[in-house]
């Protein structure tokens, strides 16, 4: 089965929007995700390693009370 890299990048972006972290070891997919993230206002921490790239949604903790 052949999977489109564009479709895979879109699916990973949707997972990010749902609040899940995503990982890719394919540089082309990582670049595509980053390019899409530049066009939307969605804060994501990007952790690049030698093996791949993690995209971790940043959560807004200002609504949480610290006791």
CSV table of C-alpha atoms in Angstrom, one decimal:
chain,number,residue,atom,x,y,z
A,1,UNK,CA,0.0,0.0,0.0
A,2,UNK,CA,1.3,3.4,-1.0
A,3,UNK,CA,0.7,6.3,1.4
A,4,UNK,CA,0.9,9.9,0.2
A,5,UNK,CA,3.4,11.9,2.3
A,6,UNK,CA,1.1,14.9,1.9
A,7,UNK,CA,-1.9,13.0,3.3
A,8,UNK,CA,0.3,11.7,6.1
A,9,UNK,CA,1.4,15.3,7.0
A,10,UNK,CA,-2.3,16.4,6.9
A,11,UNK,CA,-3.3,13.5,9.2
A,12,UNK,CA,-0.5,14.3,11.7
A,13,UNK,CA,-1.5,18.0,11.7
A,14,UNK,CA,-5.1,17.1,12.5
A,15,UNK,CA,-3.8,15.0,15.4
A,16,UNK,CA,-1.8,18.0,16.6
A,17,UNK,CA,-5.0,20.1,16.5
A,18,UNK,CA,-6.7,17.5,18.6
A,19,UNK,CA,-4.0,17.9,21.3
A,20,UNK,CA,-1.9,14.9,20.5
A,21,UNK,CA,1.8,14.8,20.0
A,22,UNK,CA,3.1,13.5,16.7
A,23,UNK,CA,6.4,12.1,15.5
A,24,UNK,CA,7.9,11.8,12.1
A,25,UNK,CA,11.3,10.6,11.0
A,26,UNK,CA,10.7,11.8,7.4
A,27,UNK,CA,12.2,15.3,6.9
A,28,UNK,CA,9.8,16.1,4.0
A,29,UNK,CA,6.8,15.5,6.3
A,30,UNK,CA,8.3,17.5,9.1
A,31,UNK,CA,8.8,20.4,6.8
A,32,UNK,CA,5.3,20.2,5.5
A,33,UNK,CA,3.9,20.2,9.0
A,34,UNK,CA,6.0,23.2,9.9
A,35,UNK,CA,4.9,25.1,6.9
A,36,UNK,CA,1.2,24.5,7.7
A,37,UNK,CA,1.8,25.5,11.4
A,38,UNK,CA,3.2,28.8,10.1
A,39,UNK,CA,-0.2,29.6,8.5
A,40,UNK,CA,-2.3,28.9,11.6
A,41,UNK,CA,-2.2,30.2,15.1
A,42,UNK,CA,-1.4,27.0,17.0
A,43,UNK,CA,1.5,26.9,19.4
A,44,UNK,CA,3.6,23.8,19.1
A,45,UNK,CA,7.0,22.9,20.6
A,46,UNK,CA,9.2,21.2,18.0
A,47,UNK,CA,11.9,18.8,19.2
A,48,UNK,CA,14.3,17.8,16.5
A,49,UNK,CA,16.6,14.8,17.1
A,50,UNK,CA,19.0,12.8,14.9
A,51,UNK,CA,16.3,10.2,14.5
A,52,UNK,CA,13.3,12.4,13.7
A,53,UNK,CA,11.1,15.2,14.8
A,54,UNK,CA,8.5,15.5,17.6
A,55,UNK,CA,5.7,18.1,17.4
A,56,UNK,CA,4.2,18.7,20.9
A,57,UNK,CA,1.2,21.0,21.3
A,58,UNK,CA,1.8,23.7,23.9
A,59,UNK,CA,-0.9,24.0,26.4
A,60,UNK,CA,-2.0,27.2,28.0
A,61,UNK,CA,-1.6,26.8,31.8
A,62,UNK,CA,-2.9,30.3,32.7
A,63,UNK,CA,-6.4,28.9,33.3
A,64,UNK,CA,-5.2,26.4,35.9
A,65,UNK,CA,-5.1,27.4,39.5
A,66,UNK,CA,-2.0,26.7,41.5
A,67,UNK,CA,-2.7,26.0,45.2
